Structure formats: C-alpha cells, structure tokens
Amino acid sequence: MALNSSGGELGYIAPGAGRVLGPIFPLLGLTPALEIEGASDDHEGDDVSVEAIAQANPDWILVMDRDAAVAADEAGFQPADQVIAGSAALQGVTAVQQGNIVYMPADTYTNEGIQTYTEFLTALAEAMEKKS
C-alpha cells in the first residue's frame, strides 16, 4: 500500500495513479492491498480512514512524506513515521508490526529526479530482500 503523509494525516495513493508511488505498483508488479474505485491522482492522496488501511492489512507500506519536503521547518510538523507510529488503528497492521515500511527520500515531493527513485528503489529492494 502506498500512503502520503501531509498535515499529520495519511492519504491513500492509488496504484498506477498520480506521480511517484502510484506508478511503482505496475512498474514492479506489486499487488495492492486496497483498491478504491474512482481513486484520484491528487497530490495529497485520497481520503481513506486509518481503519480502512488497517482492515486492508497491507504486508508493505510505501510512504511519501509530503511535508518533509515543504513544511519540515514549520511548527507542528509531524514526520510520516511519527504519524504512523502514533496511530493506534495501524498498530495491528502486518506492515507496521513487521517493520515493512519504506519511506521515500525526504525531498521527494519537490525532487523527482532519477537519484530519488534510485535511492528509494534500492531501499525497497534491500528491505524486501531482508524479509525473503
């Protein structure tokens, strides 16, 4: 499952939609844990409750922290890892329990260069390799 963290909230990034993480699913042949009919390519992701994320129980969560790129210096900034760790509803999710969460580089939202993808895909490959 791909999520976007923004404003202390998590948004669902639909497989194949939008930029950055959406296209990763078809590129790597990943099976989504949740599919939403009519999902958008909104830059903040689609509104999905953490309970819906928990019910989908993804084995892996891929995260883009939008605010890390545009609001890290602002009061009230919550890094994505804290948003996920602070959500009681997500604590029973397989990906959270097993540490199967891979974060995009902090500047991804404003920098989609090849180095960003290389860094992320390397981190994802290493994380998955450790679990196999």
PDB file of C-alpha atoms in Angstrom:
ATOM      1  CA  MET A   1       0.000   0.000   0.000  1.00  0.00           C
ATOM      2  CA  ALA A   2       1.228   3.487  -0.805  1.00  0.00           C
ATOM      3  CA  LEU A   3       0.497   6.390   1.517  1.00  0.00           C
ATOM      4  CA  ASN A   4       1.160  10.114   1.517  1.00  0.00           C
ATOM      5  CA  SER A   5       1.666  11.900   4.813  1.00  0.00           C
ATOM      6  CA  SER A   6       0.579  15.535   4.900  1.00  0.00           C
ATOM      7  CA  GLY A   7      -0.615  17.729   7.745  1.00  0.00           C
ATOM      8  CA  GLY A   8      -0.459  14.861  10.215  1.00  0.00           C
ATOM      9  CA  GLU A   9      -2.867  12.823   8.080  1.00  0.00           C
ATOM     10  CA  LEU A  10      -2.356   9.838   5.805  1.00  0.00           C
ATOM     11  CA  GLY A  11      -3.716   9.776   2.257  1.00  0.00           C
ATOM     12  CA  TYR A  12      -4.051   6.707   0.065  1.00  0.00           C
ATOM     13  CA  ILE A  13      -2.041   6.720  -3.165  1.00  0.00           C
ATOM     14  CA  ALA A  14      -3.778   4.538  -5.735  1.00  0.00           C
ATOM     15  CA  PRO A  15      -1.660   2.038  -7.676  1.00  0.00           C
ATOM     16  CA  GLY A  16      -0.918   3.334 -11.160  1.00  0.00           C
ATOM     17  CA  ALA A  17      -2.301   6.810 -10.391  1.00  0.00           C
ATOM     18  CA  GLY A  18      -0.578  10.118  -9.903  1.00  0.00           C
ATOM     19  CA  ARG A  19       3.121  10.562  -9.533  1.00  0.00           C
ATOM     20  CA  VAL A  20       5.923   8.952  -7.565  1.00  0.00           C
ATOM     21  CA  LEU A  21       4.483   5.952  -5.681  1.00  0.00           C
ATOM     22  CA  GLY A  22       1.380   5.227  -7.767  1.00  0.00           C
ATOM     23  CA  PRO A  23       3.405   4.166 -10.833  1.00  0.00           C
ATOM     24  CA  ILE A  24       5.710   1.985  -8.686  1.00  0.00           C
ATOM     25  CA  PHE A  25       3.000  -0.689  -8.342  1.00  0.00           C
ATOM     26  CA  PRO A  26       2.635  -1.587 -12.035  1.00  0.00           C
ATOM     27  CA  LEU A  27       6.353  -0.999 -12.607  1.00  0.00           C
ATOM     28  CA  LEU A  28       7.286  -3.647 -10.028  1.00  0.00           C
ATOM     29  CA  GLY A  29       4.205  -5.835 -10.385  1.00  0.00           C
ATOM     30  CA  LEU A  30       3.113  -5.203  -6.789  1.00  0.00           C
ATOM     31  CA  THR A  31      -0.373  -6.270  -5.730  1.00  0.00           C
ATOM     32  CA  PRO A  32      -2.292  -3.532  -3.921  1.00  0.00           C
ATOM     33  CA  ALA A  33      -3.811  -4.344  -0.521  1.00  0.00           C
ATOM     34  CA  LEU A  34      -6.622  -1.884  -1.178  1.00  0.00           C
ATOM     35  CA  GLU A  35      -8.245  -0.620  -4.333  1.00  0.00           C
ATOM     36  CA  ILE A  36     -10.619   2.302  -4.347  1.00  0.00           C
ATOM     37  CA  GLU A  37     -12.994   2.770  -7.241  1.00  0.00           C
ATOM     38  CA  GLY A  38     -12.561   6.230  -8.715  1.00  0.00           C
ATOM     39  CA  ALA A  39      -9.292   6.896  -6.864  1.00  0.00           C
ATOM     40  CA  SER A  40      -7.752  10.211  -7.827  1.00  0.00           C
ATOM     41  CA  ASP A  41      -4.236  11.314  -8.602  1.00  0.00           C
ATOM     42  CA  ASP A  42      -4.479  14.114  -6.022  1.00  0.00           C
ATOM     43  CA  HIS A  43      -1.071  15.164  -4.718  1.00  0.00           C
ATOM     44  CA  GLU A  44      -2.170  14.587  -1.115  1.00  0.00           C
ATOM     45  CA  GLY A  45      -3.645  11.156  -1.810  1.00  0.00           C
ATOM     46  CA  ASP A  46      -7.264  10.118  -1.376  1.00  0.00           C
ATOM     47  CA  ASP A  47      -9.003  10.381   1.970  1.00  0.00           C
ATOM     48  CA  VAL A  48      -9.083   6.920   3.473  1.00  0.00           C
ATOM     49  CA  SER A  49      -9.516   6.277   7.157  1.00  0.00           C
ATOM     50  CA  VAL A  50      -6.724   4.629   9.094  1.00  0.00           C
ATOM     51  CA  GLU A  51      -9.326   1.999   9.959  1.00  0.00           C
ATOM     52  CA  ALA A  52      -9.733   1.186   6.243  1.00  0.00           C
ATOM     53  CA  ILE A  53      -5.953   0.951   5.935  1.00  0.00           C
ATOM     54  CA  ALA A  54      -5.880  -1.337   8.979  1.00  0.00           C
ATOM     55  CA  GLN A  55      -8.670  -3.501   7.577  1.00  0.00           C
ATOM     56  CA  ALA A  56      -6.758  -3.894   4.293  1.00  0.00           C
ATOM     57  CA  ASN A  57      -3.816  -5.092   6.425  1.00  0.00           C
ATOM     58  CA  PRO A  58      -1.011  -4.476   3.918  1.00  0.00           C
ATOM     59  CA  ASP A  59       2.167  -6.534   4.144  1.00  0.00           C
ATOM     60  CA  TRP A  60       4.171  -3.499   2.995  1.00  0.00           C
ATOM     61  CA  ILE A  61       3.584   0.241   3.223  1.00  0.00           C
ATOM     62  CA  LEU A  62       5.403   2.666   0.920  1.00  0.00           C
ATOM     63  CA  VAL A  63       5.330   6.252   2.164  1.00  0.00           C
ATOM     64  CA  MET A  64       5.924   9.689   0.704  1.00  0.00           C
ATOM     65  CA  ASP A  65       6.165  12.384   3.379  1.00  0.00           C
ATOM     66  CA  ARG A  66       4.957  15.481   1.521  1.00  0.00           C
ATOM     67  CA  ASP A  67       5.529  17.774   4.473  1.00  0.00           C
ATOM     68  CA  ALA A  68       9.143  16.655   4.909  1.00  0.00           C
ATOM     69  CA  ALA A  69       9.814  18.468   1.636  1.00  0.00           C
ATOM     70  CA  VAL A  70       7.653  21.556   2.119  1.00  0.00           C
ATOM     71  CA  ALA A  71       6.928  22.061   5.825  1.00  0.00           C
ATOM     72  CA  ALA A  72       9.683  20.418   7.868  1.00  0.00           C
ATOM     73  CA  ASP A  73      10.646  23.749   9.449  1.00  0.00           C
ATOM     74  CA  GLU A  74       7.084  24.724  10.370  1.00  0.00           C
ATOM     75  CA  ALA A  75       5.599  24.449  13.843  1.00  0.00           C
ATOM     76  CA  GLY A  76       3.501  21.330  14.188  1.00  0.00           C
ATOM     77  CA  PHE A  77       5.357  19.358  11.524  1.00  0.00           C
ATOM     78  CA  GLN A  78       4.860  15.637  12.102  1.00  0.00           C
ATOM     79  CA  PRO A  79       7.173  13.285  10.215  1.00  0.00           C
ATOM     80  CA  ALA A  80       5.400  10.406   8.492  1.00  0.00           C
ATOM     81  CA  ASP A  81       6.986   7.798  10.740  1.00  0.00           C
ATOM     82  CA  GLN A  82       5.511   9.574  13.782  1.00  0.00           C
ATOM     83  CA  VAL A  83       2.081   9.801  12.134  1.00  0.00           C
ATOM     84  CA  ILE A  84       2.117   6.048  11.530  1.00  0.00           C
ATOM     85  CA  ALA A  85       3.571   5.191  14.955  1.00  0.00           C
ATOM     86  CA  GLY A  86       1.019   7.456  16.641  1.00  0.00           C
ATOM     87  CA  SER A  87      -1.972   5.799  15.004  1.00  0.00           C
ATOM     88  CA  ALA A  88      -3.449   3.195  17.349  1.00  0.00           C
ATOM     89  CA  ALA A  89      -5.510   1.772  14.472  1.00  0.00           C
ATOM     90  CA  LEU A  90      -2.381   0.897  12.493  1.00  0.00           C
ATOM     91  CA  GLN A  91      -0.512  -0.923  15.247  1.00  0.00           C
ATOM     92  CA  GLY A  92      -2.086  -4.287  14.337  1.00  0.00           C
ATOM     93  CA  VAL A  93      -1.224  -3.967  10.636  1.00  0.00           C
ATOM     94  CA  THR A  94       1.247  -6.565   9.371  1.00  0.00           C
ATOM     95  CA  ALA A  95       3.483  -3.960   7.708  1.00  0.00           C
ATOM     96  CA  VAL A  96       3.724  -1.948  10.926  1.00  0.00           C
ATOM     97  CA  GLN A  97       4.282  -4.961  13.175  1.00  0.00           C
ATOM     98  CA  GLN A  98       6.981  -6.403  10.924  1.00  0.00           C
ATOM     99  CA  GLY A  99       8.676  -3.089  10.142  1.00  0.00           C
ATOM    100  CA  ASN A 100       7.801  -3.376   6.456  1.00  0.00           C
ATOM    101  CA  ILE A 101       7.547   0.359   5.864  1.00  0.00           C
ATOM    102  CA  VAL A 102       9.752   2.052   3.281  1.00  0.00           C
ATOM    103  CA  TYR A 103       9.902   5.841   3.097  1.00  0.00           C
ATOM    104  CA  MET A 104      10.699   7.906   0.042  1.00  0.00           C
ATOM    105  CA  PRO A 105      13.609  10.351   0.498  1.00  0.00           C
ATOM    106  CA  ALA A 106      12.522  13.452   2.443  1.00  0.00           C
ATOM    107  CA  ASP A 107      12.694  15.774  -0.579  1.00  0.00           C
ATOM    108  CA  THR A 108      10.710  13.527  -2.935  1.00  0.00           C
ATOM    109  CA  TYR A 109       7.686  15.816  -3.197  1.00  0.00           C
ATOM    110  CA  THR A 110       9.828  18.584  -4.661  1.00  0.00           C
ATOM    111  CA  ASN A 111      12.514  16.456  -6.311  1.00  0.00           C
ATOM    112  CA  GLU A 112      11.546  13.564  -8.529  1.00  0.00           C
ATOM    113  CA  GLY A 113      14.972  13.097 -10.074  1.00  0.00           C
ATOM    114  CA  ILE A 114      16.458   9.747 -11.004  1.00  0.00           C
ATOM    115  CA  GLN A 115      18.553   9.821  -7.827  1.00  0.00           C
ATOM    116  CA  THR A 116      15.373   9.967  -5.748  1.00  0.00           C
ATOM    117  CA  TYR A 117      13.957   6.885  -7.435  1.00  0.00           C
ATOM    118  CA  THR A 118      17.299   5.085  -7.294  1.00  0.00           C
ATOM    119  CA  GLU A 119      17.581   5.743  -3.555  1.00  0.00           C
ATOM    120  CA  PHE A 120      14.002   4.618  -2.913  1.00  0.00           C
ATOM    121  CA  LEU A 121      14.104   1.520  -5.121  1.00  0.00           C
ATOM    122  CA  THR A 122      17.408   0.476  -3.555  1.00  0.00           C
ATOM    123  CA  ALA A 123      15.930   0.881  -0.059  1.00  0.00           C
ATOM    124  CA  LEU A 124      12.822  -1.069  -1.100  1.00  0.00           C
ATOM    125  CA  ALA A 125      14.872  -3.881  -2.654  1.00  0.00           C
ATOM    126  CA  GLU A 126      17.090  -4.124   0.424  1.00  0.00           C
ATOM    127  CA  ALA A 127      14.095  -4.161   2.780  1.00  0.00           C
ATOM    128  CA  MET A 128      12.322  -6.865   0.774  1.00  0.00           C
ATOM    129  CA  GLU A 129      15.490  -8.909   0.427  1.00  0.00           C
ATOM    130  CA  LYS A 130      15.951  -8.929   4.215  1.00  0.00           C
ATOM    131  CA  LYS A 131      12.440 -10.372   4.593  1.00  0.00           C
ATOM    132  CA  SER A 132      12.792 -13.122   1.995  1.00  0.00           C
TER     133      SER A 132
END
